[in-house]
Amino acid sequence: MADDLGWQDVSVPMHTEATALNAQWHTPHLERLAAQGTVLTNGYAAAPVCTPTRVSLMTGQMPARHNVTYWTLHHDRDTSKNHPRIAPPAWSKEGLQPGTPTLPKVLRDAGYRTIHAGKAHFGAHGTPGSNPSHLGFDVNIAGHGSGAPSSFLGTHNFSAAGKQMANTPDAKPGRPSVWDVPGLDAYHGKDMYLTEALCTEAINALDAAVNDGVPVYLYFAPYAVHTPIMANAKYLQRYEGLHRTEAAYGTMIESVDAALGRILERLDHHGLANNTIVVFTSDNGGLSAHARGGTPNTHNAPLHSGKGSSYEGGTRVPWVVRWPDVTEPGSRIDTPVITQDLTPTLARAAGAVFPADHPLDGADLRSVLKAGGVPTRPLVWHQPHQWGANGPGIEPFSAIRDGNWKLLVFHDGPRVELYDLSEDLGESNDLSVERPEMTSQMLQQLRRVAIGTGLQMSIDKATGTPIHLPSGTGGAQ
Amino acid sequence: MADDLGWQDVSVPMHTEATALNAQWHTPHLERLAAQGTVLTNGYAAAPVCTPTRVSLMTGQMPARHNVTYWTLHHDRDTSKNHPRIAPPAWSKEGLQPGTPTLPKVLRDAGYRTIHAGKAHFGAHGTPGSNPSHLGFDVNIAGHGSGAPSSFLGTHNFSAAGKQMANTPDAKPGRPSVWDVPGLDAYHGKDMYLTEALCTEAINALDAAVNDGVPVYLYFAPYAVHTPIMANAKYLQRYEGLHRTEAAYGTMIESVDAALGRILERLDHHGLANNTIVVFTSDNGGLSAHARGGTPNTHNAPLHSGKGSSYEGGTRVPWVVRWPDVTEPGSRIDTPVITQDLTPTLARAAGAVFPADHPLDGADLRSVLKAGGVPTRPLVWHQPHQWGANGPGIEPFSAIRDGNWKLLVFHDGPRVELYDLSEDLGESNDLSVERPEMTSQMLQQLRRVAIGTGLQMSIDKATGTPIHLPSGTGGAQ
């Protein structure tokens, strides 16, 4: 589970054709995985920001249901940016907490050693859920309540203080930061990039489990390529000539790919490759509204916008799965799939069972991965929050994709947009007026999902009441 | 699981308003169940004829996938009626067979006593699957490879020979018929209607399980109201004034309702009502093309056509669920649901697990039953066969419903029709030409399901090759 890695941030083509961005980045190990497995070209993250997607993987539920609809940090603080006219509803700003069934919990019950390595960001600081060990993981490597590291460098002790001292050697050490990465003291002061340290620790835990003869669920979440964008110096040469930030970004991507390569090699070494499901994906679309080099909002082209947005750039991400005897080597599948599908898929493959009263929104993808068809149920995104950067579609919204149609409801108004992704992947031609019956149909579908999941719309500041989700014409019968 | 019971064949309103047919029929025990549970107003059978729907309940799969796309009888004979231009594909005319995971199998593995009472019709005569005991049932009461009884009367020994002797006392006894109901010898010669005999036996088996302290899955499938339409004399008085066939039909409905009442009473008696899920549904729409009194093809009004048809009359059926602590007493839910949804729903509620490599098309309905929303995935019907009666939509077809839209593909041609069920429940106004983009969208969805399930189209007799499923315009990207 890469962090903030966009649809075009890999060298494996995710679009119908290879793009200039595919040529710019370098992910040879992902290319190998794709050649041995399946590329899901319509693969989505559950949300355009980190925590909701990660909680969806843990719970198998869409954010509208699990209600962790935005990123978390402190248990008592809403991280949403202020919006002039609307406010978030009563969302779970504490994040995921013990008591909720999770994928690692049910896998552990089924006999698996469950290993967390890297970014957790499931529950807020000051709550039990900030520790992955309380959420079903037997092993926790460097995970806590923050969704980014103070620094990616071992020479900085992965800390704000270390970074400050490195930049201004005569400064006094600052106080510990909530963003400092915990648990990697062995690498402090060393010339070691965070992704590599995490990978080494993850492989050690994997080796130990193999040695103990137990099956393994390894959730490898390398913090990269989230901000701060900091270069892994050993890969920099390849990106000479790029904007400095983009060059650093390229090395972050390559650090993730190198870790993937090491894990794949370790599976080969243990003779486990033929008996292991490997999934590569990301928690939201690529950062593009700020902090990047080049033109803002173009980093996920041909998709529109990026992280935080309701448009495709916000949620469509790389998806590659290698599943021996299920995926066809080198195949490409265009059935839409989404983060929470992985939960029942992996649970079921492992013989693990969620409690009967825990609703699972995700679908078992086994037959999709084998044959490419079904399920075709609509996918729904819901973020009743203003994210902290400006860009197209970055505002409180709900959205639904059904077949090739996508409908967006911006809560401020509310306003509706409709796109035919088969003709207009870049979402530039709003058809909501031209196609009233399709707009109505999609609104009805969204409404049904809203009822079933308990989806909470944004609050109108003027009245203190929830914004009304527009209903399609034509009542259900 | 009633047999051939149509959407309007009960006194509980399934439509938005009570109809003249609701007033005509008498199902007080179903009214009680509805008052204590939930009416699913958009409840469907998996297919417009018996066997495919019943196999869908057993397997959790749509007929396009399990490939028992038509009713079965003899292992070596295709029961499809001849069509002048097209023939069935290589469907599973032997029906369901041991080896395939089934709902009773996984429930049995989870510790349940699994009881079959009544019509099986899962596998053809001459195959192991003709016996429900080979498909996961611990107890088999009167089930075999036939989908109808020779007679509903104990005085006929539920046999063709007995019926013949009763009608012409001086006739020589005929040979045993494949339709004779097995295993009810204790009731032979007695004034006992088949539904009542089955109910008595089912309750005996239920009592025994309760006595043994084991949980129970009771599949009660009362043969009624399938042909032969034969009156249960004790209820006839209520239907005076109706066409003679319709009066007899009314007593068949009432026999099913009375059995439901006895089972509910028995659950109360055992103190199990608060710990038991009760589902009432039917295997296909009401018979209307032949063998009924009154005007053909009107018996499911406001729905169009009936059993065997692609139109709503063929597949929409009564659905009532009572699930303590899940369903809201007296509620009505319009989310579309279908037979195969019951399979994962009941399995999961019981803590039973299907093998990981067995695809389940059905959705866990628990959250739908609780709140009314999700899932909204499209429903697909597929019957590449000519059924044995003439009526609207009774020809080889595939169909898909998504939201309130329904698209039909008649394989002969092929021809396409599109209906907006929210405006046109009776499917009289084909919008396929007027709404090309919706037609295209629905065809794409159907195509995806076809790929994923291995759906087999009818064969063009002229060329010997499969009919082409029309593809929507606009490729997936």
Short mmCIF file of C-alpha atoms in Angstrom, two decimals, chain B residues 71-377:
data_model
loop_
_atom_site.label_atom_id
_atom_site.label_comp_id
_atom_site.label_asym_id
_atom_site.label_seq_id
_atom_site.Cartn_x
_atom_site.Cartn_y
_atom_site.Cartn_z
CA TRP B 71 -35.71 -26.90 -15.83
CA THR B 72 -34.42 -30.43 -15.71
CA LEU B 73 -36.07 -33.86 -15.79
CA HIS B 74 -34.11 -36.71 -17.33
CA HIS B 75 -30.31 -36.65 -17.36
CA ASP B 76 -30.15 -37.32 -21.08
CA ARG B 77 -32.95 -35.12 -22.36
CA ASP B 78 -33.11 -31.40 -23.07
CA THR B 79 -36.49 -30.17 -21.88
CA SER B 80 -36.30 -26.97 -23.93
CA LYS B 81 -39.05 -26.53 -26.51
CA ASN B 82 -37.95 -26.32 -30.11
CA HIS B 83 -37.43 -22.82 -31.49
CA PRO B 84 -37.44 -22.39 -35.26
CA ARG B 85 -34.17 -20.45 -35.52
CA ILE B 86 -32.12 -20.88 -32.36
CA ALA B 87 -31.11 -23.71 -30.04
CA PRO B 88 -29.84 -23.81 -26.45
CA PRO B 89 -26.10 -23.77 -25.80
CA ALA B 90 -24.36 -26.58 -23.89
CA TRP B 91 -26.22 -26.07 -20.61
CA SER B 92 -26.13 -28.43 -17.61
CA LYS B 93 -29.22 -30.47 -18.35
CA GLU B 94 -28.25 -32.90 -15.58
CA GLY B 95 -28.77 -30.09 -13.09
CA LEU B 96 -26.97 -29.62 -9.79
CA GLN B 97 -24.66 -32.45 -8.78
CA PRO B 98 -22.63 -33.47 -5.72
CA GLY B 99 -19.21 -31.82 -5.62
CA THR B 100 -20.61 -28.33 -6.00
CA PRO B 101 -20.69 -26.44 -2.70
CA THR B 102 -24.27 -25.78 -1.57
CA LEU B 103 -25.97 -23.82 1.16
CA PRO B 104 -27.10 -26.93 3.08
CA LYS B 105 -23.60 -28.43 2.80
CA VAL B 106 -21.88 -25.44 4.34
CA LEU B 107 -24.61 -25.11 6.96
CA ARG B 108 -24.21 -28.79 7.81
CA ASP B 109 -20.47 -28.25 8.15
CA ALA B 110 -21.29 -25.43 10.55
CA GLY B 111 -23.29 -27.79 12.74
CA TYR B 112 -26.79 -27.35 11.35
CA ARG B 113 -29.35 -30.09 10.81
CA THR B 114 -30.42 -29.55 7.19
CA ILE B 115 -33.93 -30.57 6.30
CA HIS B 116 -35.45 -30.71 2.83
CA ALA B 117 -39.23 -30.97 2.60
CA GLY B 118 -41.11 -30.98 -0.69
CA LYS B 119 -40.01 -30.18 -4.19
CA ALA B 120 -36.29 -30.59 -4.87
CA HIS B 121 -35.89 -30.38 -8.66
CA PHE B 122 -32.17 -29.62 -8.34
CA GLY B 123 -30.78 -32.53 -10.38
CA ALA B 124 -32.27 -34.68 -13.11
CA HIS B 125 -33.57 -38.21 -12.69
CA GLY B 126 -30.81 -40.72 -13.32
CA THR B 127 -28.19 -38.58 -11.58
CA PRO B 128 -26.99 -38.44 -7.95
CA GLY B 129 -28.18 -34.82 -7.78
CA SER B 130 -31.81 -35.94 -8.07
CA ASN B 131 -31.60 -36.88 -4.38
CA PRO B 132 -31.31 -33.88 -2.03
CA SER B 133 -29.48 -36.16 0.42
CA HIS B 134 -26.56 -36.07 -1.99
CA LEU B 135 -26.54 -32.27 -2.08
CA GLY B 136 -26.10 -31.46 1.59
CA PHE B 137 -29.45 -32.30 3.19
CA ASP B 138 -29.46 -34.55 6.24
CA VAL B 139 -33.14 -35.25 5.82
CA ASN B 140 -35.06 -35.57 2.55
CA ILE B 141 -38.83 -35.52 2.66
CA ALA B 142 -40.45 -36.21 -0.72
CA GLY B 143 -37.83 -34.54 -2.92
CA HIS B 144 -36.55 -35.99 -6.19
CA GLY B 145 -35.87 -35.04 -9.81
CA SER B 146 -39.37 -33.90 -10.75
CA GLY B 147 -40.71 -30.39 -10.35
CA ALA B 148 -44.40 -31.18 -10.00
CA PRO B 149 -46.55 -33.85 -8.35
CA SER B 150 -48.77 -36.24 -10.27
CA SER B 151 -51.48 -35.27 -7.78
CA PHE B 152 -51.84 -33.14 -4.68
CA LEU B 153 -54.20 -35.63 -3.05
CA GLY B 154 -53.43 -38.38 -0.54
CA THR B 155 -56.46 -40.23 -1.85
CA HIS B 156 -54.54 -40.45 -5.14
CA ASN B 157 -51.39 -41.58 -3.32
CA PHE B 158 -49.94 -38.37 -4.87
CA SER B 159 -49.60 -40.53 -7.99
CA ALA B 160 -50.77 -40.58 -11.58
CA ALA B 161 -52.14 -44.09 -11.20
CA GLY B 162 -54.13 -43.13 -8.12
CA LYS B 163 -55.51 -40.08 -9.85
CA GLN B 164 -56.54 -42.13 -12.86
CA MET B 165 -58.22 -44.75 -10.68
CA ALA B 166 -60.05 -42.05 -8.76
CA ASN B 167 -61.35 -40.42 -11.90
CA THR B 168 -62.22 -43.70 -13.63
CA PRO B 169 -62.63 -46.30 -10.89
CA ASP B 170 -62.85 -49.18 -13.31
CA ALA B 171 -59.57 -48.32 -15.08
CA LYS B 172 -56.60 -50.62 -14.65
CA PRO B 173 -53.85 -49.05 -12.55
CA GLY B 174 -51.35 -47.24 -14.81
CA ARG B 175 -47.62 -47.50 -14.55
CA PRO B 176 -45.68 -45.41 -12.04
CA SER B 177 -45.04 -41.92 -13.34
CA VAL B 178 -41.86 -39.88 -13.03
CA TRP B 179 -44.07 -37.21 -11.40
CA ASP B 180 -45.30 -39.43 -8.54
CA VAL B 181 -44.27 -37.95 -5.20
CA PRO B 182 -41.92 -40.31 -3.34
CA GLY B 183 -41.65 -41.03 0.36
CA LEU B 184 -45.11 -40.14 1.63
CA ASP B 185 -46.58 -43.67 1.77
CA ALA B 186 -47.96 -43.04 5.26
CA TYR B 187 -50.45 -40.62 3.74
CA HIS B 188 -51.55 -42.80 0.84
CA GLY B 189 -55.27 -43.32 0.71
CA LYS B 190 -55.86 -40.57 3.25
CA ASP B 191 -57.81 -37.35 2.79
CA MET B 192 -54.66 -35.27 3.08
CA TYR B 193 -53.54 -32.46 0.80
CA LEU B 194 -49.87 -32.69 -0.26
CA THR B 195 -48.89 -29.35 1.29
CA GLU B 196 -50.27 -30.47 4.66
CA ALA B 197 -48.52 -33.83 4.57
CA LEU B 198 -45.22 -32.11 3.76
CA CYS B 199 -45.75 -29.61 6.55
CA THR B 200 -46.49 -32.33 9.10
CA GLU B 201 -43.34 -34.19 8.11
CA ALA B 202 -41.27 -31.01 8.13
CA ILE B 203 -42.48 -30.14 11.61
CA ASN B 204 -41.67 -33.66 12.82
CA ALA B 205 -38.12 -33.23 11.52
CA LEU B 206 -37.92 -29.78 13.09
CA ASP B 207 -39.12 -31.13 16.43
CA ALA B 208 -36.55 -33.92 16.30
CA ALA B 209 -33.73 -31.45 15.68
CA VAL B 210 -34.89 -29.21 18.51
CA ASN B 211 -35.10 -32.29 20.71
CA ASP B 212 -31.52 -33.13 19.73
CA GLY B 213 -30.43 -29.60 20.57
CA VAL B 214 -29.01 -28.81 17.12
CA PRO B 215 -29.63 -25.68 15.02
CA VAL B 216 -31.81 -26.17 11.96
CA TYR B 217 -31.96 -25.17 8.32
CA LEU B 218 -35.44 -26.07 7.10
CA TYR B 219 -36.00 -25.70 3.38
CA PHE B 220 -39.77 -26.00 3.01
CA ALA B 221 -40.74 -26.25 -0.66
CA PRO B 222 -44.39 -27.23 -0.82
CA TYR B 223 -44.82 -28.11 -4.56
CA ALA B 224 -47.91 -25.83 -4.49
CA VAL B 225 -48.96 -23.72 -6.35
CA HIS B 226 -47.45 -25.49 -9.39
CA THR B 227 -49.70 -27.38 -11.81
CA PRO B 228 -51.67 -29.60 -11.69
CA ILE B 229 -54.04 -26.99 -10.28
CA MET B 230 -56.05 -29.14 -7.85
CA ALA B 231 -58.24 -27.78 -5.07
CA ASN B 232 -57.73 -28.33 -1.38
CA ALA B 233 -61.44 -28.89 -0.72
CA LYS B 234 -61.47 -27.48 2.77
CA TYR B 235 -60.71 -23.97 1.60
CA LEU B 236 -62.97 -23.94 -1.48
CA GLN B 237 -65.93 -22.14 0.04
CA ARG B 238 -64.04 -18.85 0.32
CA TYR B 239 -63.49 -18.74 -3.45
CA GLU B 240 -67.07 -19.27 -4.57
CA GLY B 241 -67.91 -17.18 -7.59
CA LEU B 242 -64.41 -17.31 -9.04
CA HIS B 243 -63.60 -19.25 -12.20
CA ARG B 244 -63.29 -22.89 -11.12
CA THR B 245 -59.55 -23.04 -11.84
CA GLU B 246 -58.93 -19.81 -10.00
CA ALA B 247 -60.91 -21.03 -7.02
CA ALA B 248 -58.76 -24.16 -6.90
CA TYR B 249 -55.68 -21.95 -7.28
CA GLY B 250 -56.83 -19.90 -4.31
CA THR B 251 -57.01 -23.02 -2.14
CA MET B 252 -53.47 -23.97 -3.20
CA ILE B 253 -52.21 -20.54 -2.15
CA GLU B 254 -54.05 -20.90 1.12
CA SER B 255 -52.51 -24.34 1.73
CA VAL B 256 -49.06 -22.76 1.44
CA ASP B 257 -50.03 -19.97 3.79
CA ALA B 258 -51.50 -22.42 6.30
CA ALA B 259 -48.23 -24.39 6.26
CA LEU B 260 -46.33 -21.15 6.89
CA GLY B 261 -48.65 -20.51 9.82
CA ARG B 262 -48.04 -23.95 11.30
CA ILE B 263 -44.27 -23.53 11.01
CA LEU B 264 -44.39 -20.08 12.63
CA GLU B 265 -46.54 -21.49 15.40
CA ARG B 266 -44.04 -24.29 15.93
CA LEU B 267 -41.19 -21.80 16.25
CA ASP B 268 -43.24 -19.96 18.87
CA HIS B 269 -43.95 -23.25 20.63
CA HIS B 270 -40.24 -24.03 20.83
CA GLY B 271 -39.37 -20.49 21.89
CA LEU B 272 -37.25 -20.14 18.76
CA ALA B 273 -39.01 -17.27 17.00
CA ASN B 274 -36.60 -14.69 18.37
CA ASN B 275 -33.63 -16.69 17.18
CA THR B 276 -34.77 -17.78 13.73
CA ILE B 277 -34.61 -16.15 10.31
CA VAL B 278 -37.77 -16.81 8.29
CA VAL B 279 -37.77 -16.13 4.54
CA PHE B 280 -40.83 -16.47 2.35
CA THR B 281 -40.36 -16.33 -1.42
CA SER B 282 -41.10 -18.12 -4.68
CA ASP B 283 -39.05 -19.71 -7.43
CA ASN B 284 -40.51 -17.75 -10.35
CA GLY B 285 -43.43 -15.56 -11.35
CA GLY B 286 -47.03 -16.75 -11.44
CA LEU B 287 -48.23 -19.05 -14.17
CA SER B 288 -50.28 -17.02 -16.61
CA ALA B 289 -49.69 -18.12 -20.20
CA HIS B 290 -51.80 -21.29 -19.95
CA ALA B 291 -53.72 -23.60 -17.59
CA ARG B 292 -55.24 -20.67 -15.67
CA GLY B 293 -58.79 -19.30 -15.59
CA GLY B 294 -59.52 -15.81 -16.89
CA THR B 295 -57.49 -13.80 -19.38
CA PRO B 296 -54.02 -15.21 -20.06
CA ASN B 297 -51.00 -13.07 -19.15
CA THR B 298 -52.89 -10.89 -16.67
CA HIS B 299 -52.43 -12.85 -13.46
CA ASN B 300 -49.44 -10.82 -12.28
CA ALA B 301 -50.83 -7.38 -13.17
CA PRO B 302 -49.56 -4.66 -12.91
CA LEU B 303 -46.59 -6.73 -14.05
CA HIS B 304 -46.39 -7.88 -17.65
CA SER B 305 -46.63 -11.61 -18.51
CA GLY B 306 -45.76 -14.45 -16.12
CA LYS B 307 -43.80 -17.64 -15.57
CA GLY B 308 -41.31 -18.36 -18.33
CA SER B 309 -41.13 -14.73 -19.46
CA SER B 310 -38.33 -12.16 -19.49
CA TYR B 311 -40.77 -9.49 -18.32
CA GLU B 312 -41.33 -8.67 -14.65
CA GLY B 313 -44.22 -11.11 -14.34
CA GLY B 314 -41.74 -13.92 -14.97
CA THR B 315 -39.34 -13.16 -12.17
CA ARG B 316 -40.72 -10.70 -9.62
CA VAL B 317 -42.12 -12.64 -6.69
CA PRO B 318 -43.30 -12.19 -3.10
CA TRP B 319 -40.40 -11.69 -0.69
CA VAL B 320 -40.89 -11.37 3.05
CA VAL B 321 -38.14 -11.74 5.64
CA ARG B 322 -38.43 -11.81 9.40
CA TRP B 323 -35.06 -11.57 11.10
CA PRO B 324 -35.12 -10.66 14.80
CA ASP B 325 -32.98 -7.61 15.62
CA VAL B 326 -32.33 -6.99 11.92
CA THR B 327 -35.62 -6.41 10.12
CA GLU B 328 -37.86 -3.59 11.29
CA PRO B 329 -41.38 -4.88 12.02
CA GLY B 330 -43.83 -3.80 9.35
CA SER B 331 -41.20 -2.20 7.12
CA ARG B 332 -41.08 -2.18 3.32
CA ILE B 333 -37.84 -2.02 1.36
CA ASP B 334 -37.58 -1.37 -2.38
CA THR B 335 -33.94 -2.31 -2.93
CA PRO B 336 -33.83 -4.99 -5.64
CA VAL B 337 -32.89 -8.40 -4.23
CA ILE B 338 -32.70 -11.82 -5.85
CA THR B 339 -32.74 -15.49 -4.87
CA GLN B 340 -28.97 -16.02 -4.82
CA ASP B 341 -28.59 -13.20 -2.29
CA LEU B 342 -30.11 -15.52 0.29
CA THR B 343 -27.19 -17.94 0.03
CA PRO B 344 -24.38 -15.79 1.44
CA THR B 345 -26.89 -14.03 3.68
CA LEU B 346 -28.02 -17.20 5.44
CA ALA B 347 -24.57 -18.80 5.37
CA ARG B 348 -22.96 -15.80 6.99
CA ALA B 349 -25.71 -15.39 9.57
CA ALA B 350 -25.09 -19.01 10.58
CA GLY B 351 -21.31 -18.72 10.62
CA ALA B 352 -21.05 -21.06 7.63
CA VAL B 353 -18.37 -20.55 5.00
CA PHE B 354 -18.28 -21.42 1.30
CA PRO B 355 -14.93 -22.62 -0.09
CA ALA B 356 -12.80 -19.72 -1.27
CA ASP B 357 -12.73 -20.87 -4.91
CA HIS B 358 -16.53 -21.00 -5.20
CA PRO B 359 -17.76 -17.71 -6.71
CA LEU B 360 -20.81 -16.25 -4.99
CA ASP B 361 -22.86 -13.82 -7.07
CA GLY B 362 -25.33 -13.11 -4.31
CA ALA B 363 -24.87 -10.31 -1.80
CA ASP B 364 -25.16 -10.49 1.96
CA LEU B 365 -28.53 -8.78 2.52
CA ARG B 366 -28.16 -8.19 6.24
CA SER B 367 -27.54 -4.46 5.90
CA VAL B 368 -30.20 -4.12 3.18
CA LEU B 369 -32.74 -5.75 5.46
CA LYS B 370 -31.74 -3.47 8.28
CA ALA B 371 -31.59 -0.14 6.47
CA GLY B 372 -32.91 -0.59 2.95
CA GLY B 373 -29.91 0.54 0.94
CA VAL B 374 -26.96 -1.13 -0.81
CA PRO B 375 -26.20 -3.24 -2.71
CA THR B 376 -27.27 -1.68 -5.97
CA ARG B 377 -25.39 -3.99 -8.29
#
